[in-house]
mmCIF file of C-alpha atoms in Angstrom:
data_model
loop_
_atom_site.group_PDB
_atom_site.id
_atom_site.type_symbol
_atom_site.label_atom_id
_atom_site.label_comp_id
_atom_site.label_asym_id
_atom_site.label_seq_id
_atom_site.Cartn_x
_atom_site.Cartn_y
_atom_site.Cartn_z
ATOM 1 C CA ASP A 1 75.306 -3.403 -35.664
ATOM 2 C CA ASP A 2 77.264 -1.374 -33.124
ATOM 3 C CA SER A 3 80.474 -1.576 -35.176
ATOM 4 C CA LEU A 4 78.682 -0.024 -38.153
ATOM 5 C CA HIS A 5 77.455 2.807 -35.929
ATOM 6 C CA ARG A 6 80.984 3.488 -34.712
ATOM 7 C CA ALA A 7 82.338 3.426 -38.267
ATOM 8 C CA ALA A 8 79.632 5.842 -39.402
ATOM 9 C CA LEU A 9 80.394 8.143 -36.485
ATOM 10 C CA ASP A 10 84.116 8.058 -37.294
ATOM 11 C CA LEU A 11 83.357 8.931 -40.909
ATOM 12 C CA LEU A 12 81.124 11.791 -39.813
ATOM 13 C CA MET A 13 83.811 13.231 -37.546
ATOM 14 C CA GLN A 14 86.521 12.842 -40.192
ATOM 15 C CA THR A 15 84.490 14.668 -42.822
ATOM 16 C CA GLN A 16 82.645 17.275 -40.740
ATOM 17 C CA ALA A 17 85.036 17.671 -37.780
ATOM 18 C CA TRP A 18 84.386 19.857 -34.724
ATOM 19 C CA ARG A 19 83.530 23.438 -35.534
ATOM 20 C CA ARG A 20 83.955 24.796 -32.029
ATOM 21 C CA ILE A 21 86.397 22.526 -30.205
ATOM 22 C CA GLU A 22 89.980 21.670 -31.128
ATOM 23 C CA TRP A 23 90.996 18.595 -29.148
ATOM 24 C CA LYS A 24 94.681 19.520 -29.142
ATOM 25 C CA GLU A 25 93.826 22.807 -27.436
ATOM 26 C CA VAL A 26 91.538 21.036 -24.969
ATOM 27 C CA MET A 27 94.308 18.578 -24.025
ATOM 28 C CA SER A 28 96.688 21.491 -23.484
ATOM 29 C CA GLY A 29 94.204 23.185 -21.155
ATOM 30 C CA LYS A 30 93.026 25.868 -23.565
ATOM 31 C CA MET A 31 89.239 25.921 -23.678
ATOM 32 C CA ALA A 32 86.960 27.582 -26.189
ATOM 33 C CA PRO A 33 86.009 31.119 -25.120
ATOM 34 C CA ILE A 34 82.610 31.641 -23.517
ATOM 35 C CA LYS A 35 80.786 34.244 -25.601
ATOM 36 C CA TYR A 36 77.997 34.846 -23.097
ATOM 37 C CA PHE A 37 78.316 36.052 -19.525
ATOM 38 C CA ILE A 38 78.093 33.604 -16.626
ATOM 39 C CA GLU A 39 74.704 33.990 -14.991
ATOM 40 C CA THR A 40 74.938 34.080 -11.199
ATOM 41 C CA GLY A 41 71.541 35.695 -10.675
ATOM 42 C CA ILE A 42 68.716 37.505 -12.391
ATOM 43 C CA SER A 43 69.588 40.905 -13.826
ATOM 44 C CA VAL A 44 67.262 43.828 -14.431
ATOM 45 C CA GLN A 45 68.550 46.244 -17.049
ATOM 46 C CA GLY A 46 67.050 49.285 -18.691
ATOM 47 C CA THR A 47 67.581 52.687 -20.212
ATOM 48 C CA ALA A 48 66.486 56.141 -19.099
ATOM 49 C CA LYS A 49 66.210 59.418 -20.969
ATOM 50 C CA ASP A 50 65.051 62.926 -20.197
ATOM 51 C CA SER A 51 61.306 63.174 -20.830
ATOM 52 C CA LYS A 52 61.702 66.525 -22.621
ATOM 53 C CA THR A 53 65.019 66.369 -24.474
ATOM 54 C CA LEU A 54 64.913 62.567 -24.996
ATOM 55 C CA LEU A 55 68.649 62.542 -24.279
ATOM 56 C CA PRO A 56 70.476 60.553 -21.575
ATOM 57 C CA PRO A 57 69.893 62.203 -18.184
ATOM 58 C CA ASP A 58 72.456 63.904 -15.975
ATOM 59 C CA LYS A 59 75.054 61.796 -14.226
ATOM 60 C CA ASP A 60 73.284 62.203 -10.878
ATOM 61 C CA ALA A 61 70.050 60.587 -12.106
ATOM 62 C CA LYS A 62 68.831 57.526 -10.214
ATOM 63 C CA ILE A 63 66.195 54.842 -10.634
ATOM 64 C CA ASN A 64 64.166 53.658 -7.639
ATOM 65 C CA LEU A 65 63.127 50.004 -7.945
ATOM 66 C CA VAL A 66 60.773 47.890 -5.824
ATOM 67 C CA LEU A 67 60.486 44.170 -6.599
ATOM 68 C CA LYS A 68 57.740 41.963 -5.131
ATOM 69 C CA GLY A 69 57.820 38.275 -6.050
ATOM 70 C CA ASP A 70 55.291 35.453 -6.008
ATOM 71 C CA ASP A 71 57.672 33.605 -3.674
ATOM 72 C CA SER A 72 57.444 36.469 -1.097
ATOM 73 C CA THR A 73 60.714 38.026 -2.299
ATOM 74 C CA SER A 74 60.815 41.742 -1.546
ATOM 75 C CA VAL A 75 63.661 43.987 -2.734
ATOM 76 C CA ILE A 76 63.996 47.778 -2.596
ATOM 77 C CA VAL A 77 67.034 49.175 -4.386
ATOM 78 C CA GLU A 78 68.331 52.378 -5.963
ATOM 79 C CA ALA A 79 70.247 52.071 -9.244
ATOM 80 C CA PRO A 80 72.495 54.867 -10.561
ATOM 81 C CA VAL A 81 72.107 55.830 -14.210
ATOM 82 C CA LEU A 82 75.411 55.331 -16.041
ATOM 83 C CA SER A 83 76.639 56.701 -19.337
ATOM 84 C CA LYS A 84 74.209 56.642 -22.265
ATOM 85 C CA GLY A 85 71.337 56.330 -19.784
ATOM 86 C CA VAL A 86 71.941 52.679 -18.898
ATOM 87 C CA PHE A 87 71.174 51.237 -15.446
ATOM 88 C CA ALA A 88 71.220 47.709 -14.018
ATOM 89 C CA VAL A 89 70.477 45.714 -10.871
ATOM 90 C CA ASN A 90 72.194 42.324 -10.671
ATOM 91 C CA GLU A 91 72.229 39.213 -8.488
ATOM 92 C CA LEU A 92 68.452 39.012 -7.951
ATOM 93 C CA ASP A 93 66.978 35.633 -7.029
ATOM 94 C CA PHE A 94 63.260 34.854 -7.167
ATOM 95 C CA ARG A 95 60.965 32.073 -8.377
ATOM 96 C CA LYS A 96 58.026 32.085 -10.794
ATOM 97 C CA LYS A 97 57.170 35.746 -11.385
ATOM 98 C CA ALA A 98 57.710 39.128 -9.790
ATOM 99 C CA THR A 99 56.289 42.612 -10.216
ATOM 100 C CA LEU A 100 58.874 45.356 -10.659
ATOM 101 C CA TYR A 101 57.892 48.927 -9.784
ATOM 102 C CA TYR A 102 60.195 51.682 -11.011
ATOM 103 C CA LYS A 103 60.497 55.455 -11.021
ATOM 104 C CA GLY A 104 63.283 57.757 -12.158
ATOM 105 C CA ALA A 105 64.635 60.819 -10.398
ATOM 106 C CA ASN A 106 66.624 63.499 -12.242
ATOM 107 C CA MET A 107 68.489 65.185 -9.411
ATOM 108 C CA ASN A 108 69.345 68.461 -11.200
ATOM 109 C CA THR A 109 65.936 69.188 -12.719
ATOM 110 C CA THR A 110 62.265 68.696 -12.019
ATOM 111 C CA ARG A 111 61.728 67.010 -15.378
ATOM 112 C CA GLY A 112 60.880 63.343 -15.256
ATOM 113 C CA LEU A 113 62.558 60.379 -16.910
ATOM 114 C CA GLU A 114 61.267 57.989 -19.512
ATOM 115 C CA ILE A 115 62.325 54.485 -18.506
ATOM 116 C CA GLN A 116 62.412 51.321 -20.567
ATOM 117 C CA ILE A 117 62.985 47.933 -18.890
ATOM 118 C CA LYS A 118 64.671 45.291 -21.020
ATOM 119 C CA PRO A 119 63.602 41.616 -20.941
ATOM 120 C CA ASN A 120 65.353 39.779 -18.098
ATOM 121 C CA TYR A 121 66.518 36.804 -20.139
ATOM 122 C CA VAL A 122 69.554 36.058 -22.256
ATOM 123 C CA ASP A 123 68.622 35.945 -25.930
ATOM 124 C CA THR A 124 71.119 33.547 -27.510
ATOM 125 C CA VAL A 125 69.216 33.006 -30.769
ATOM 126 C CA LYS A 126 70.042 35.205 -33.729
ATOM 127 C CA TRP A 127 66.870 35.950 -35.635
ATOM 128 C CA GLN A 128 67.088 36.190 -39.400
ATOM 129 C CA TYR A 129 64.365 37.320 -41.765
ATOM 130 C CA ASN A 130 64.236 35.553 -45.116
ATOM 131 C CA LYS A 131 62.921 38.011 -47.688
ATOM 132 C CA ASN A 132 62.651 35.295 -50.343
ATOM 133 C CA ILE A 133 59.763 33.463 -48.680
ATOM 134 C CA PRO A 134 56.816 33.723 -51.112
ATOM 135 C CA LYS A 135 53.545 35.111 -49.857
ATOM 136 C CA ALA A 136 50.790 32.543 -49.443
ATOM 137 C CA GLU A 137 47.705 32.996 -51.576
ATOM 138 C CA PRO A 138 44.445 33.415 -49.637
ATOM 139 C CA LEU A 139 42.394 30.241 -49.448
ATOM 140 C CA GLU A 140 38.919 30.234 -50.943
ATOM 141 C CA ALA A 141 36.045 28.321 -49.415
ATOM 142 C CA ASN A 142 35.427 25.020 -51.165
ATOM 143 C CA ALA A 143 31.737 25.049 -52.014
ATOM 144 C CA ASP A 144 31.751 21.403 -53.109
ATOM 145 C CA ALA A 145 33.255 20.208 -49.805
ATOM 146 C CA ALA A 146 30.720 22.223 -47.808
ATOM 147 C CA ALA A 147 27.830 20.788 -49.841
ATOM 148 C CA LYS A 148 29.078 17.217 -49.344
ATOM 149 C CA SER A 149 29.370 17.822 -45.599
ATOM 150 C CA ASN A 150 25.794 19.081 -45.398
ATOM 151 C CA LEU A 151 24.476 16.115 -47.411
ATOM 152 C CA LEU A 152 26.328 13.654 -45.190
ATOM 153 C CA LYS A 153 24.917 15.264 -42.040
ATOM 154 C CA ALA A 154 21.375 15.150 -43.458
ATOM 155 C CA TYR A 155 21.798 11.453 -44.316
ATOM 156 C CA TYR A 156 22.902 10.471 -40.807
ATOM 157 C CA ASP A 157 20.188 12.593 -39.194
ATOM 158 C CA ASN A 158 17.552 10.842 -41.296
ATOM 159 C CA ARG A 159 19.133 7.373 -40.991
ATOM 160 C CA PHE A 160 19.465 7.342 -37.215
ATOM 161 C CA GLY A 161 16.625 9.660 -36.334
ATOM 162 C CA LEU A 162 18.887 12.326 -34.943
ATOM 163 C CA ASP A 163 16.527 15.034 -36.182
ATOM 164 C CA ASN A 164 13.648 13.692 -34.077
ATOM 165 C CA GLY A 165 14.079 15.360 -30.727
ATOM 166 C CA THR A 166 12.819 14.000 -27.403
ATOM 167 C CA THR A 167 11.434 16.234 -24.690
ATOM 168 C CA LEU A 168 12.762 15.430 -21.240
ATOM 169 C CA GLY A 169 10.686 15.609 -18.123
ATOM 170 C CA ASN A 170 11.368 17.917 -15.236
ATOM 171 C CA VAL A 171 15.013 17.884 -14.197
ATOM 172 C CA THR A 172 15.919 18.609 -10.587
ATOM 173 C CA VAL A 173 19.430 19.861 -9.942
ATOM 174 C CA VAL A 174 20.661 19.489 -6.375
ATOM 175 C CA THR A 175 23.612 21.647 -5.356
ATOM 176 C CA LYS A 176 25.613 21.965 -2.184
ATOM 177 C CA THR A 177 26.980 25.275 -1.016
ATOM 178 C CA LYS A 178 30.728 25.243 -0.447
ATOM 179 C CA THR A 179 32.054 26.389 2.875
ATOM 180 C CA ARG A 180 34.433 29.333 3.089
ATOM 181 C CA GLU A 181 37.289 26.909 3.741
ATOM 182 C CA GLN A 182 36.469 24.886 0.622
ATOM 183 C CA LYS A 183 36.207 28.026 -1.511
ATOM 184 C CA LEU A 184 39.564 29.363 -0.350
ATOM 185 C CA THR A 185 41.213 25.945 -0.716
ATOM 186 C CA ASP A 186 39.955 25.639 -4.296
ATOM 187 C CA GLU A 187 41.072 29.183 -5.056
ATOM 188 C CA TYR A 188 44.584 29.017 -3.599
ATOM 189 C CA ALA A 189 45.761 25.402 -3.206
ATOM 190 C CA SER A 190 46.669 23.090 -6.067
ATOM 191 C CA ASP A 191 45.321 19.543 -6.149
ATOM 192 C CA TRP A 192 48.469 18.068 -4.579
ATOM 193 C CA TYR A 193 48.160 20.170 -1.420
ATOM 194 C CA LYS A 194 44.415 20.530 -0.812
ATOM 195 C CA ASN A 195 44.253 17.908 1.932
ATOM 196 C CA SER A 196 45.620 18.870 5.335
ATOM 197 C CA ASP A 197 45.206 18.148 9.041
ATOM 198 C CA PHE A 198 44.242 21.743 9.819
ATOM 199 C CA THR A 199 43.146 24.690 7.735
ATOM 200 C CA LEU A 200 43.247 28.154 9.275
ATOM 201 C CA ILE A 201 41.504 31.191 7.819
ATOM 202 C CA PRO A 202 42.535 34.495 9.374
ATOM 203 C CA ASP A 203 39.529 36.679 10.125
ATOM 204 C CA SER A 204 41.285 39.654 11.642
ATOM 205 C CA LEU A 205 45.024 39.799 12.214
ATOM 206 C CA SER A 206 45.274 43.483 12.983
ATOM 207 C CA GLY A 207 46.256 42.776 16.583
ATOM 208 C CA PHE A 208 49.158 40.438 15.766
ATOM 209 C CA SER A 209 52.644 41.649 14.968
ATOM 210 C CA SER A 210 54.053 38.304 13.746
ATOM 211 C CA VAL A 211 52.850 35.065 12.179
ATOM 212 C CA TRP A 212 54.021 33.057 15.189
ATOM 213 C CA GLN A 213 52.123 35.262 17.617
ATOM 214 C CA TRP A 214 48.955 34.461 15.676
ATOM 215 C CA LEU A 215 49.673 30.706 15.496
ATOM 216 C CA GLN A 216 50.285 30.285 19.226
ATOM 217 C CA GLY A 217 47.456 28.120 20.510
ATOM 218 C CA GLN A 218 45.828 27.805 17.078
ATOM 219 C CA VAL A 219 47.336 24.449 16.041
ATOM 220 C CA PRO A 220 47.299 21.555 18.553
ATOM 221 C CA GLY A 221 50.770 20.136 19.073
ATOM 222 C CA LEU A 222 52.632 23.066 17.518
ATOM 223 C CA ASN A 223 55.326 24.196 19.937
ATOM 224 C CA ILE A 224 56.510 27.798 19.523
ATOM 225 C CA SER A 225 59.198 28.846 21.972
ATOM 226 C CA GLY A 226 61.444 31.863 22.323
ATOM 227 C CA ASP A 227 61.088 35.231 20.674
ATOM 228 C CA VAL A 228 57.912 35.482 18.545
ATOM 229 C CA PHE A 229 59.991 37.163 15.827
ATOM 230 C CA ASN A 230 62.741 34.501 15.881
ATOM 231 C CA PRO A 231 61.290 31.384 17.557
ATOM 232 C CA LYS A 232 61.958 27.663 17.518
ATOM 233 C CA VAL A 233 58.992 25.859 15.957
ATOM 234 C CA ASN A 234 58.304 22.124 15.914
ATOM 235 C CA PHE A 235 55.481 19.640 16.336
ATOM 236 C CA SER A 236 55.185 17.659 19.551
ATOM 237 C CA ARG A 237 55.757 13.936 19.040
ATOM 238 C CA PHE A 238 52.564 13.323 21.022
ATOM 239 C CA SER A 239 50.468 15.304 18.548
ATOM 240 C CA GLY A 240 51.089 13.582 15.256
ATOM 241 C CA GLY A 241 54.779 14.276 14.762
ATOM 242 C CA ILE A 242 57.445 11.615 14.324
ATOM 243 C CA SER A 243 57.849 9.612 17.506
ATOM 244 C CA ASP A 244 60.991 7.725 16.480
ATOM 245 C CA PRO A 245 64.035 9.977 17.185
ATOM 246 C CA SER A 246 66.078 8.102 14.597
ATOM 247 C CA MET A 247 63.765 9.465 11.914
ATOM 248 C CA LEU A 248 64.721 13.045 12.770
ATOM 249 C CA SER A 249 68.122 12.988 11.099
ATOM 250 C CA GLU A 250 69.158 16.198 9.369
ATOM 251 C CA THR A 251 66.976 17.007 6.389
ATOM 252 C CA VAL A 252 67.120 19.686 3.736
ATOM 253 C CA TYR A 253 64.520 21.625 5.716
ATOM 254 C CA GLU A 254 66.690 21.649 8.845
ATOM 255 C CA THR A 255 69.505 23.077 6.750
ATOM 256 C CA LEU A 256 67.112 25.653 5.328
ATOM 257 C CA ASN A 257 65.847 26.564 8.810
ATOM 258 C CA THR A 258 69.276 27.000 10.400
ATOM 259 C CA VAL A 259 69.854 30.526 11.714
ATOM 260 C CA ASP A 260 73.295 31.493 13.055
ATOM 261 C CA GLY A 261 74.232 27.830 13.427
ATOM 262 C CA GLU A 262 71.052 26.902 15.344
ATOM 263 C CA VAL A 263 68.317 24.700 13.866
ATOM 264 C CA LYS A 264 65.103 26.632 14.409
ATOM 265 C CA SER A 265 62.739 24.010 12.972
ATOM 266 C CA SER A 266 62.488 20.659 11.198
ATOM 267 C CA ILE A 267 59.136 21.606 9.667
ATOM 268 C CA ALA A 268 58.925 22.207 5.923
ATOM 269 C CA PHE A 269 57.591 25.714 5.321
ATOM 270 C CA PHE A 270 56.023 26.807 2.036
ATOM 271 C CA ILE A 271 54.758 30.190 0.871
ATOM 272 C CA ASN A 272 52.456 29.871 -2.134
ATOM 273 C CA GLU A 273 53.677 26.243 -2.412
ATOM 274 C CA MET A 274 57.334 27.228 -2.752
ATOM 275 C CA PRO A 275 59.814 26.079 -0.069
ATOM 276 C CA VAL A 276 61.066 28.895 2.136
ATOM 277 C CA SER A 277 63.076 29.232 5.335
ATOM 278 C CA ILE A 278 61.652 29.964 8.760
ATOM 279 C CA GLU A 279 63.222 33.426 8.492
ATOM 280 C CA GLN A 280 61.082 34.197 5.441
ATOM 281 C CA VAL A 281 57.960 33.098 7.319
ATOM 282 C CA SER A 282 58.935 35.301 10.265
ATOM 283 C CA ALA A 283 59.325 38.271 7.923
ATOM 284 C CA LEU A 284 55.833 37.778 6.487
ATOM 285 C CA SER A 285 53.158 40.222 7.621
ATOM 286 C CA PRO A 286 50.172 38.427 9.225
ATOM 287 C CA ARG A 287 47.796 40.732 7.350
ATOM 288 C CA ASP A 288 49.071 39.348 4.032
ATOM 289 C CA ILE A 289 47.945 35.774 4.820
ATOM 290 C CA ALA A 290 44.808 34.447 3.108
ATOM 291 C CA LEU A 291 45.011 30.759 4.031
ATOM 292 C CA LEU A 292 47.210 28.458 6.092
ATOM 293 C CA LYS A 293 47.235 24.644 5.883
ATOM 294 C CA VAL A 294 49.073 22.446 8.365
ATOM 295 C CA ASN A 295 50.165 18.805 8.102
ATOM 296 C CA ARG A 296 51.514 17.341 11.318
ATOM 297 C CA MET A 297 52.269 13.954 9.764
ATOM 298 C CA PRO A 298 55.026 13.345 7.187
ATOM 299 C CA ASN A 299 54.103 14.529 3.711
ATOM 300 C CA VAL A 300 55.277 12.385 0.799
ATOM 301 C CA ILE A 301 54.511 15.045 -1.819
ATOM 302 C CA SER A 302 56.620 17.741 -0.167
ATOM 303 C CA ASN A 303 59.188 15.229 1.158
ATOM 304 C CA ALA A 304 58.674 16.595 4.672
ATOM 305 C CA THR A 305 59.489 14.096 7.410
ATOM 306 C CA ALA A 306 58.625 16.327 10.371
ATOM 307 C CA GLY A 307 55.425 17.966 9.173
ATOM 308 C CA SER A 308 54.737 20.838 6.824
ATOM 309 C CA MET A 309 53.049 24.223 6.809
ATOM 310 C CA PHE A 310 51.634 25.857 3.681
ATOM 311 C CA ILE A 311 51.009 29.602 3.797
ATOM 312 C CA TYR A 312 49.092 31.323 1.022
ATOM 313 C CA THR A 313 49.287 35.096 0.690
ATOM 314 C CA GLN A 314 46.484 37.338 -0.501
ATOM 315 C CA LYS A 315 46.011 36.950 -4.246
ATOM 316 C CA ASN A 316 47.331 39.786 -6.358
ATOM 317 C CA LEU A 317 49.170 41.056 -3.278
ATOM 318 C CA ALA A 318 52.321 41.586 -5.306
ATOM 319 C CA TYR A 319 50.451 43.280 -8.108
ATOM 320 C CA LYS A 320 48.831 46.153 -6.237
ATOM 321 C CA ASN A 321 49.885 49.468 -7.659
ATOM 322 C CA ILE A 322 52.356 51.672 -5.843
ATOM 323 C CA PRO A 323 51.306 55.311 -6.320
ATOM 324 C CA GLY A 324 53.598 57.267 -8.638
ATOM 325 C CA MET A 325 55.481 54.224 -9.949
ATOM 326 C CA ASP A 326 55.206 52.303 -13.205
ATOM 327 C CA LYS A 327 55.345 48.523 -13.166
ATOM 328 C CA THR A 328 56.205 45.513 -15.277
ATOM 329 C CA THR A 329 56.232 41.749 -14.769
ATOM 330 C CA LEU A 330 59.467 39.746 -14.707
ATOM 331 C CA THR A 331 59.962 36.008 -15.053
ATOM 332 C CA GLY A 332 62.035 34.294 -12.371
ATOM 333 C CA TYR A 333 63.655 30.910 -12.017
ATOM 334 C CA THR A 334 61.568 27.764 -12.351
ATOM 335 C CA VAL A 335 60.693 25.986 -9.119
ATOM 336 C CA ALA A 336 62.806 22.826 -8.808
ATOM 337 C CA LYS A 337 60.851 19.593 -9.109
ATOM 338 C CA THR A 338 60.660 17.395 -6.036
ATOM 339 C CA TYR A 339 61.936 13.853 -6.479
ATOM 340 C CA PHE A 340 59.692 11.171 -4.990
ATOM 341 C CA GLU A 341 61.208 9.586 -1.932
ATOM 342 C CA PRO A 342 59.398 7.248 0.481
ATOM 343 C CA ILE A 343 59.087 8.330 4.088
ATOM 344 C CA TYR A 344 59.384 5.518 6.610
ATOM 345 C CA ALA A 345 57.830 7.349 9.532
ATOM 346 C CA THR A 346 55.082 4.830 10.284
ATOM 347 C CA PRO A 347 55.195 1.058 10.915
ATOM 348 C CA GLU A 348 52.970 0.500 7.866
ATOM 349 C CA SER A 349 55.410 2.156 5.479
ATOM 350 C CA LYS A 350 58.367 0.267 6.936
ATOM 351 C CA SER A 351 56.783 -3.068 5.988
ATOM 352 C CA VAL A 352 56.499 -2.200 2.273
ATOM 353 C CA MET A 353 59.151 -3.782 0.032
ATOM 354 C CA ASP A 354 61.370 -1.071 -1.453
ATOM 355 C CA LYS A 355 62.750 -2.028 -4.879
ATOM 356 C CA ARG A 356 63.880 1.387 -6.121
ATOM 357 C CA SER A 357 66.944 1.613 -8.346
ATOM 358 C CA SER A 358 67.254 5.418 -8.090
ATOM 359 C CA LEU A 359 67.492 6.410 -4.434
ATOM 360 C CA TYR A 360 68.085 10.156 -4.444
ATOM 361 C CA TRP A 361 68.008 13.060 -6.872
ATOM 362 C CA ASN A 362 68.247 16.731 -6.001
ATOM 363 C CA PRO A 363 68.545 19.438 -8.683
ATOM 364 C CA ALA A 364 69.201 22.227 -6.150
ATOM 365 C CA VAL A 365 71.653 21.027 -3.511
ATOM 366 C CA LYS A 366 72.322 23.552 -0.749
ATOM 367 C CA ILE A 367 76.052 24.138 -0.194
ATOM 368 C CA LYS A 368 77.324 25.606 3.065
ATOM 369 C CA ASP A 369 80.997 26.113 3.895
ATOM 370 C CA LYS A 370 81.907 24.228 0.685
ATOM 371 C CA GLN A 371 79.995 21.158 1.883
ATOM 372 C CA ALA A 372 76.590 19.668 1.096
ATOM 373 C CA VAL A 373 74.904 17.295 3.535
ATOM 374 C CA ILE A 374 72.243 15.009 2.076
ATOM 375 C CA GLY A 375 70.158 12.197 3.520
ATOM 376 C CA PHE A 376 68.146 9.474 1.827
ATOM 377 C CA TYR A 377 66.523 6.101 2.484
ATOM 378 C CA ASN A 378 68.177 2.967 1.163
ATOM 379 C CA SER A 379 66.174 0.357 -0.732
ATOM 380 C CA ASP A 380 65.799 -3.205 0.512
ATOM 381 C CA ALA A 381 68.024 -4.682 -2.201
ATOM 382 C CA THR A 382 70.845 -2.157 -2.538
ATOM 383 C CA LYS A 383 74.371 -3.238 -1.630
ATOM 384 C CA LYS A 384 76.358 -0.909 -3.881
ATOM 385 C CA TYR A 385 75.865 2.742 -4.782
ATOM 386 C CA VAL A 386 76.801 4.859 -7.761
ATOM 387 C CA VAL A 387 77.023 8.528 -6.776
ATOM 388 C CA VAL A 388 76.957 11.042 -9.637
ATOM 389 C CA VAL A 389 77.489 14.762 -9.037
ATOM 390 C CA GLU A 390 76.967 17.268 -11.848
ATOM 391 C CA GLY A 391 76.950 21.039 -11.855
ATOM 392 C CA LEU A 392 78.812 24.231 -12.667
ATOM 393 C CA ASP A 393 81.829 25.716 -10.921
ATOM 394 C CA LYS A 394 82.221 29.392 -10.027
ATOM 395 C CA ASN A 395 83.584 30.099 -13.511
ATOM 396 C CA GLY A 396 80.591 28.545 -15.244
ATOM 397 C CA MET A 397 82.445 25.413 -16.341
ATOM 398 C CA PRO A 398 80.515 22.124 -16.210
ATOM 399 C CA ILE A 399 81.753 19.536 -13.726
ATOM 400 C CA ARG A 400 80.931 15.868 -13.287
ATOM 401 C CA ALA A 401 82.103 13.276 -10.798
ATOM 402 C CA GLU A 402 81.109 9.636 -10.452
ATOM 403 C CA LYS A 403 82.052 7.284 -7.641
ATOM 404 C CA LYS A 404 81.077 3.753 -6.668
ATOM 405 C CA VAL A 405 80.468 2.998 -2.996
ATOM 406 C CA GLU A 406 80.146 -0.492 -1.546
#
């Protein structure tokens, strides 16, 4: 009974009350203090001390840091050592994992620095050790149970003839050697992205200064115009791209590939299966590429309406040692999940009845000039919409807005 639930909830609130929130203060605009800092990026913090004296170094000491991420992030920064030997680098942004190389420099002496990197996460759980927990006694093997198990096995072996083996005849195993393309695809690409229209394997890229210079003429229908370091890249509509201009409305990838107000591409670009901008692809060294897969047609998995390009960098590229520097591995942000959305780019897909109740969901909306432009396909039965926006403001306060649209 719903009324009983409400009564029980009222009783709970009357007896237990709120421990953190006072409603009178909330109504007056006074919110509970935030005890933890507002995270606006990933922070790397650590301590340094003189390798000989084990004391904090001189005030002119510095830490050189090089960060290389799985998502092609590359950061080189110099952090000053503050009082008590503390240093920090803030506002980093990378996905999955990254390798951090570090080395200290004591400006007033030739002695080195001992550096300790702290974990790059916020530990909000207070650990407590209960000394009153009794120690568990070691378990002894149960001889009776083991004997019963052996007897039961012997019974079934004798009952069903499991102890009487049968010799098989000659067995011929036929194998098929995988091609180099299949081996690299299995090694680099996940199951979702193994199929593609074209797969390119770079043999020697020493003569190319940019990715686009290498791709010119390699993929049929791929138009690359302008500067090879800052080009416009799209698929020709005669070579598998979308032929209906109405389907080329602004997408999240166009927003991502906008440089100085100009849309450089409608193609969805991925490095190691993580969405990136065309600028990040342009900054990639051709010699770092191990595999490239191209889809000219719309890709439902990646939600790419104007084709997609998956670039895989050499494995362990980010983990190669830099001479004279120590290293550690950092955990970055989780890659946002892609919400399934049908793509009506072909006549066949347009004829399918769309009965979806949830039309659009995006956990990482891109905001530019205080505005976010989104696009989605309507279902065949929808006449009214409920738009829900949730997030955090610049002060870390949760926000929520809901509006009905007819």
